[in-house]
Amino acid sequence: MKNRLISEDRADEIFPEVDGQGAVVGKLTRSEAHSGSKRLHPVVHLHVFDNDGRLFLQQRADWKEIQPGRWDTAVGGHVDWGETPGEALLREAYEELGIAPQDYVPCFDCRYVYESAVERELVNIYHTKVDASVRLQPSETETKGGRFWSQEEIMENIGKGVFTPMFEQEYNKYVKDIVI
């Protein structure tokens, strides 16, 4: 019951609707964005590396409607109405990992359109490097935890149902070649 309430409470969140370059062309609710309408809305992803080049991933909570229990990008979330992708990134990094803006420097990599059976998202990809003094604290309400993965560990587990399909696609196309 609690999980259903979380989803219902968030159904009226307002997101910007955007064109392929990210220009705002309208607004829509979370439920409209995820209803199969395929209206394009922006999201942010932050890939967090350590000094050894390992990538931090979070394990999605079991109550999540999409890909429960699978490993995914360290930070991912929607851009809210009135926010820029950069502002959403800072908010999401704090909400999901507990890291404050002074703890990291995000670098914008690219954006691409991701389409699933129920939605289309304009994904804004960023990466950063954190040193050992920055303690990453995955949100207990959003995740089952998180850890750093080596590139070898990631490659060994791709295609085995360990990661979300979106992470696998993004990792192979954009992330695995980032040099830290």
PDB file of C-alpha atoms in Angstrom:
ATOM      1  CA  MET A   1       0.000   0.000   0.000  1.00  0.00           C
ATOM      2  CA  LYS A   2       2.772   2.427   0.902  1.00  0.00           C
ATOM      3  CA  ASN A   3       4.416   1.962  -2.500  1.00  0.00           C
ATOM      4  CA  ARG A   4       1.181   2.691  -4.307  1.00  0.00           C
ATOM      5  CA  LEU A   5       0.800   5.906  -2.295  1.00  0.00           C
ATOM      6  CA  ILE A   6       4.271   7.030  -3.317  1.00  0.00           C
ATOM      7  CA  SER A   7       3.416   6.545  -6.984  1.00  0.00           C
ATOM      8  CA  GLU A   8       0.049   8.275  -6.654  1.00  0.00           C
ATOM      9  CA  ASP A   9       1.550  11.216  -4.741  1.00  0.00           C
ATOM     10  CA  ARG A  10       4.064  11.747  -7.518  1.00  0.00           C
ATOM     11  CA  ALA A  11       1.607  11.359 -10.418  1.00  0.00           C
ATOM     12  CA  ASP A  12       0.829  15.091 -10.446  1.00  0.00           C
ATOM     13  CA  GLU A  13       4.455  16.263 -10.580  1.00  0.00           C
ATOM     14  CA  ILE A  14       4.931  18.673 -13.473  1.00  0.00           C
ATOM     15  CA  PHE A  15       7.701  18.162 -16.030  1.00  0.00           C
ATOM     16  CA  PRO A  16       8.657  20.289 -19.014  1.00  0.00           C
ATOM     17  CA  GLU A  17       7.894  18.867 -22.422  1.00  0.00           C
ATOM     18  CA  VAL A  18      10.855  19.517 -24.725  1.00  0.00           C
ATOM     19  CA  ASP A  19      11.961  19.236 -28.331  1.00  0.00           C
ATOM     20  CA  GLY A  20      14.990  17.172 -29.365  1.00  0.00           C
ATOM     21  CA  GLN A  21      17.376  20.015 -28.475  1.00  0.00           C
ATOM     22  CA  GLY A  22      15.905  20.514 -25.008  1.00  0.00           C
ATOM     23  CA  ALA A  23      13.875  23.670 -25.674  1.00  0.00           C
ATOM     24  CA  VAL A  24      10.697  23.744 -23.577  1.00  0.00           C
ATOM     25  CA  VAL A  25       7.554  23.444 -25.715  1.00  0.00           C
ATOM     26  CA  GLY A  26       4.958  22.680 -23.016  1.00  0.00           C
ATOM     27  CA  LYS A  27       4.368  20.900 -19.743  1.00  0.00           C
ATOM     28  CA  LEU A  28       3.007  17.551 -18.643  1.00  0.00           C
ATOM     29  CA  THR A  29       2.421  15.552 -15.490  1.00  0.00           C
ATOM     30  CA  ARG A  30       4.462  12.524 -14.454  1.00  0.00           C
ATOM     31  CA  SER A  31       1.487  10.288 -15.235  1.00  0.00           C
ATOM     32  CA  GLU A  32       1.155  11.805 -18.724  1.00  0.00           C
ATOM     33  CA  ALA A  33       4.889  11.347 -19.339  1.00  0.00           C
ATOM     34  CA  HIS A  34       4.730   7.655 -18.374  1.00  0.00           C
ATOM     35  CA  SER A  35       1.349   6.772 -19.883  1.00  0.00           C
ATOM     36  CA  GLY A  36       2.504   5.802 -23.359  1.00  0.00           C
ATOM     37  CA  SER A  37       2.004   9.304 -24.775  1.00  0.00           C
ATOM     38  CA  LYS A  38       5.696   9.355 -25.807  1.00  0.00           C
ATOM     39  CA  ARG A  39       5.850  13.098 -25.096  1.00  0.00           C
ATOM     40  CA  LEU A  40       9.521  13.981 -24.778  1.00  0.00           C
ATOM     41  CA  HIS A  41      10.638  15.117 -21.319  1.00  0.00           C
ATOM     42  CA  PRO A  42      14.132  15.726 -19.921  1.00  0.00           C
ATOM     43  CA  VAL A  43      16.005  13.649 -17.383  1.00  0.00           C
ATOM     44  CA  VAL A  44      19.539  13.779 -15.991  1.00  0.00           C
ATOM     45  CA  HIS A  45      22.056  11.000 -15.367  1.00  0.00           C
ATOM     46  CA  LEU A  46      25.273  11.406 -13.396  1.00  0.00           C
ATOM     47  CA  HIS A  47      27.965   8.742 -13.752  1.00  0.00           C
ATOM     48  CA  VAL A  48      30.227   8.852 -10.692  1.00  0.00           C
ATOM     49  CA  PHE A  49      33.770   7.510 -10.986  1.00  0.00           C
ATOM     50  CA  ASP A  50      36.397   7.056  -8.271  1.00  0.00           C
ATOM     51  CA  ASN A  51      40.142   7.674  -8.577  1.00  0.00           C
ATOM     52  CA  ASP A  52      40.628   4.102  -9.843  1.00  0.00           C
ATOM     53  CA  GLY A  53      38.156   4.561 -12.723  1.00  0.00           C
ATOM     54  CA  ARG A  54      35.470   2.413 -11.108  1.00  0.00           C
ATOM     55  CA  LEU A  55      31.841   3.429 -11.648  1.00  0.00           C
ATOM     56  CA  PHE A  56      29.359   3.812  -8.777  1.00  0.00           C
ATOM     57  CA  LEU A  57      25.988   2.159  -9.421  1.00  0.00           C
ATOM     58  CA  GLN A  58      22.849   2.134  -7.311  1.00  0.00           C
ATOM     59  CA  GLN A  59      20.561  -0.839  -6.929  1.00  0.00           C
ATOM     60  CA  ARG A  60      16.954   0.094  -7.564  1.00  0.00           C
ATOM     61  CA  ALA A  61      14.491  -0.489  -4.722  1.00  0.00           C
ATOM     62  CA  ASP A  62      12.252  -3.543  -4.984  1.00  0.00           C
ATOM     63  CA  TRP A  63       9.102  -1.377  -4.924  1.00  0.00           C
ATOM     64  CA  LYS A  64      10.066   0.553  -8.084  1.00  0.00           C
ATOM     65  CA  GLU A  65       7.589   0.097 -10.908  1.00  0.00           C
ATOM     66  CA  ILE A  66      10.324  -0.007 -13.547  1.00  0.00           C
ATOM     67  CA  GLN A  67      13.267  -2.434 -13.256  1.00  0.00           C
ATOM     68  CA  PRO A  68      13.017  -3.202  -9.504  1.00  0.00           C
ATOM     69  CA  GLY A  69      16.168  -4.641  -7.933  1.00  0.00           C
ATOM     70  CA  ARG A  70      18.400  -4.013 -10.936  1.00  0.00           C
ATOM     71  CA  TRP A  71      21.614  -1.977 -10.891  1.00  0.00           C
ATOM     72  CA  ASP A  72      21.481   1.417 -12.563  1.00  0.00           C
ATOM     73  CA  THR A  73      23.182   4.772 -13.022  1.00  0.00           C
ATOM     74  CA  ALA A  74      24.373   6.363  -9.751  1.00  0.00           C
ATOM     75  CA  VAL A  75      22.048   9.353 -10.176  1.00  0.00           C
ATOM     76  CA  GLY A  76      19.049   9.610 -12.453  1.00  0.00           C
ATOM     77  CA  GLY A  77      15.964  11.726 -12.288  1.00  0.00           C
ATOM     78  CA  HIS A  78      13.478  13.963 -13.991  1.00  0.00           C
ATOM     79  CA  VAL A  79      13.923  17.661 -14.599  1.00  0.00           C
ATOM     80  CA  ASP A  80      11.061  19.407 -12.815  1.00  0.00           C
ATOM     81  CA  TRP A  81       9.037  22.252 -14.308  1.00  0.00           C
ATOM     82  CA  GLY A  82      11.043  25.480 -13.971  1.00  0.00           C
ATOM     83  CA  GLU A  83      14.380  23.705 -13.497  1.00  0.00           C
ATOM     84  CA  THR A  84      17.359  23.530 -15.820  1.00  0.00           C
ATOM     85  CA  PRO A  85      19.053  20.171 -16.323  1.00  0.00           C
ATOM     86  CA  GLY A  86      22.021  21.473 -14.294  1.00  0.00           C
ATOM     87  CA  GLU A  87      19.774  22.422 -11.380  1.00  0.00           C
ATOM     88  CA  ALA A  88      18.016  19.037 -11.556  1.00  0.00           C
ATOM     89  CA  LEU A  89      21.383  17.289 -11.532  1.00  0.00           C
ATOM     90  CA  LEU A  90      22.479  19.041  -8.333  1.00  0.00           C
ATOM     91  CA  ARG A  91      19.124  18.291  -6.650  1.00  0.00           C
ATOM     92  CA  GLU A  92      19.073  14.652  -7.711  1.00  0.00           C
ATOM     93  CA  ALA A  93      22.714  14.037  -6.698  1.00  0.00           C
ATOM     94  CA  TYR A  94      21.918  15.355  -3.233  1.00  0.00           C
ATOM     95  CA  GLU A  95      18.624  13.416  -2.955  1.00  0.00           C
ATOM     96  CA  GLU A  96      19.997  10.119  -4.266  1.00  0.00           C
ATOM     97  CA  LEU A  97      23.625  10.091  -3.047  1.00  0.00           C
ATOM     98  CA  GLY A  98      23.793  12.785  -0.385  1.00  0.00           C
ATOM     99  CA  ILE A  99      26.562  14.651  -2.195  1.00  0.00           C
ATOM    100  CA  ALA A 100      26.575  18.434  -2.023  1.00  0.00           C
ATOM    101  CA  PRO A 101      27.609  20.666  -4.954  1.00  0.00           C
ATOM    102  CA  GLN A 102      30.976  21.443  -3.356  1.00  0.00           C
ATOM    103  CA  ASP A 103      31.821  17.707  -3.295  1.00  0.00           C
ATOM    104  CA  TYR A 104      32.052  17.209  -7.080  1.00  0.00           C
ATOM    105  CA  VAL A 105      32.320  18.925 -10.451  1.00  0.00           C
ATOM    106  CA  PRO A 106      29.851  17.581 -13.015  1.00  0.00           C
ATOM    107  CA  CYS A 107      30.985  17.524 -16.651  1.00  0.00           C
ATOM    108  CA  PHE A 108      28.316  17.488 -19.357  1.00  0.00           C
ATOM    109  CA  ASP A 109      28.905  14.723 -21.903  1.00  0.00           C
ATOM    110  CA  CYS A 110      25.963  14.613 -24.305  1.00  0.00           C
ATOM    111  CA  ARG A 111      22.235  14.167 -24.630  1.00  0.00           C
ATOM    112  CA  TYR A 112      20.240  11.547 -26.461  1.00  0.00           C
ATOM    113  CA  VAL A 113      16.630  10.395 -26.797  1.00  0.00           C
ATOM    114  CA  TYR A 114      15.748   7.155 -25.016  1.00  0.00           C
ATOM    115  CA  GLU A 115      12.464   5.485 -25.901  1.00  0.00           C
ATOM    116  CA  SER A 116      10.813   2.625 -24.039  1.00  0.00           C
ATOM    117  CA  ALA A 117       7.384   1.071 -24.430  1.00  0.00           C
ATOM    118  CA  VAL A 118       5.784   3.816 -22.308  1.00  0.00           C
ATOM    119  CA  GLU A 119       7.897   6.965 -22.588  1.00  0.00           C
ATOM    120  CA  ARG A 120      10.462   9.087 -24.427  1.00  0.00           C
ATOM    121  CA  GLU A 121      13.146  10.880 -22.435  1.00  0.00           C
ATOM    122  CA  LEU A 122      15.756  13.418 -23.433  1.00  0.00           C
ATOM    123  CA  VAL A 123      18.670  12.099 -21.359  1.00  0.00           C
ATOM    124  CA  ASN A 124      21.310  14.641 -20.326  1.00  0.00           C
ATOM    125  CA  ILE A 125      24.470  12.688 -19.412  1.00  0.00           C
ATOM    126  CA  TYR A 126      27.047  14.039 -16.989  1.00  0.00           C
ATOM    127  CA  HIS A 127      30.036  12.423 -15.293  1.00  0.00           C
ATOM    128  CA  THR A 128      32.214  13.291 -12.337  1.00  0.00           C
ATOM    129  CA  LYS A 129      35.070  11.912 -10.297  1.00  0.00           C
ATOM    130  CA  VAL A 130      34.989  11.784  -6.513  1.00  0.00           C
ATOM    131  CA  ASP A 131      37.879  11.030  -4.222  1.00  0.00           C
ATOM    132  CA  ALA A 132      37.813   8.716  -1.235  1.00  0.00           C
ATOM    133  CA  SER A 133      36.966  11.563   1.159  1.00  0.00           C
ATOM    134  CA  VAL A 134      33.490  11.950  -0.395  1.00  0.00           C
ATOM    135  CA  ARG A 135      31.102   9.490   1.209  1.00  0.00           C
ATOM    136  CA  LEU A 136      28.319   8.402  -1.133  1.00  0.00           C
ATOM    137  CA  GLN A 137      25.115   7.607   0.744  1.00  0.00           C
ATOM    138  CA  PRO A 138      22.472   6.086  -1.529  1.00  0.00           C
ATOM    139  CA  SER A 139      18.931   7.065  -0.573  1.00  0.00           C
ATOM    140  CA  GLU A 140      17.352   4.394   1.603  1.00  0.00           C
ATOM    141  CA  THR A 141      13.899   5.248   0.262  1.00  0.00           C
ATOM    142  CA  GLU A 142      14.889   5.089  -3.415  1.00  0.00           C
ATOM    143  CA  THR A 143      17.525   2.342  -3.538  1.00  0.00           C
ATOM    144  CA  LYS A 144      18.734  -0.888  -1.961  1.00  0.00           C
ATOM    145  CA  GLY A 145      22.226   0.596  -1.791  1.00  0.00           C
ATOM    146  CA  GLY A 146      25.143   1.062  -4.106  1.00  0.00           C
ATOM    147  CA  ARG A 147      28.796   0.309  -4.755  1.00  0.00           C
ATOM    148  CA  PHE A 148      31.663   0.926  -7.147  1.00  0.00           C
ATOM    149  CA  TRP A 149      32.054  -1.498 -10.073  1.00  0.00           C
ATOM    150  CA  SER A 150      35.162  -2.034 -12.194  1.00  0.00           C
ATOM    151  CA  GLN A 151      34.788  -1.917 -15.963  1.00  0.00           C
ATOM    152  CA  GLU A 152      35.558  -5.635 -16.046  1.00  0.00           C
ATOM    153  CA  GLU A 153      32.756  -6.411 -13.569  1.00  0.00           C
ATOM    154  CA  ILE A 154      30.301  -4.372 -15.610  1.00  0.00           C
ATOM    155  CA  MET A 155      31.275  -6.022 -18.903  1.00  0.00           C
ATOM    156  CA  GLU A 156      31.035  -9.508 -17.312  1.00  0.00           C
ATOM    157  CA  ASN A 157      27.431  -8.815 -16.221  1.00  0.00           C
ATOM    158  CA  ILE A 158      26.005  -7.021 -19.266  1.00  0.00           C
ATOM    159  CA  GLY A 159      23.183  -8.999 -20.836  1.00  0.00           C
ATOM    160  CA  LYS A 160      22.591 -11.123 -17.730  1.00  0.00           C
ATOM    161  CA  GLY A 161      19.649  -9.200 -16.228  1.00  0.00           C
ATOM    162  CA  VAL A 162      21.824  -7.551 -13.565  1.00  0.00           C
ATOM    163  CA  PHE A 163      21.542  -3.997 -14.933  1.00  0.00           C
ATOM    164  CA  THR A 164      18.655  -1.979 -16.323  1.00  0.00           C
ATOM    165  CA  PRO A 165      18.481  -2.103 -20.132  1.00  0.00           C
ATOM    166  CA  MET A 166      18.791   1.688 -20.224  1.00  0.00           C
ATOM    167  CA  PHE A 167      22.037   1.581 -18.222  1.00  0.00           C
ATOM    168  CA  GLU A 168      23.475  -1.144 -20.462  1.00  0.00           C
ATOM    169  CA  GLN A 169      22.662   0.810 -23.612  1.00  0.00           C
ATOM    170  CA  GLU A 170      24.027   4.053 -22.191  1.00  0.00           C
ATOM    171  CA  TYR A 171      27.150   2.422 -20.797  1.00  0.00           C
ATOM    172  CA  ASN A 172      28.042   0.735 -24.089  1.00  0.00           C
ATOM    173  CA  LYS A 173      27.344   3.773 -26.235  1.00  0.00           C
ATOM    174  CA  TYR A 174      28.509   6.716 -24.098  1.00  0.00           C
ATOM    175  CA  VAL A 175      30.057   5.849 -20.733  1.00  0.00           C
ATOM    176  CA  LYS A 176      32.616   3.045 -21.090  1.00  0.00           C
ATOM    177  CA  ASP A 177      34.999   5.266 -23.068  1.00  0.00           C
ATOM    178  CA  ILE A 178      34.997   8.211 -20.644  1.00  0.00           C
ATOM    179  CA  VAL A 179      38.547   8.849 -19.547  1.00  0.00           C
ATOM    180  CA  ILE A 180      38.899  10.023 -15.944  1.00  0.00           C
TER     181      ILE A 180
END
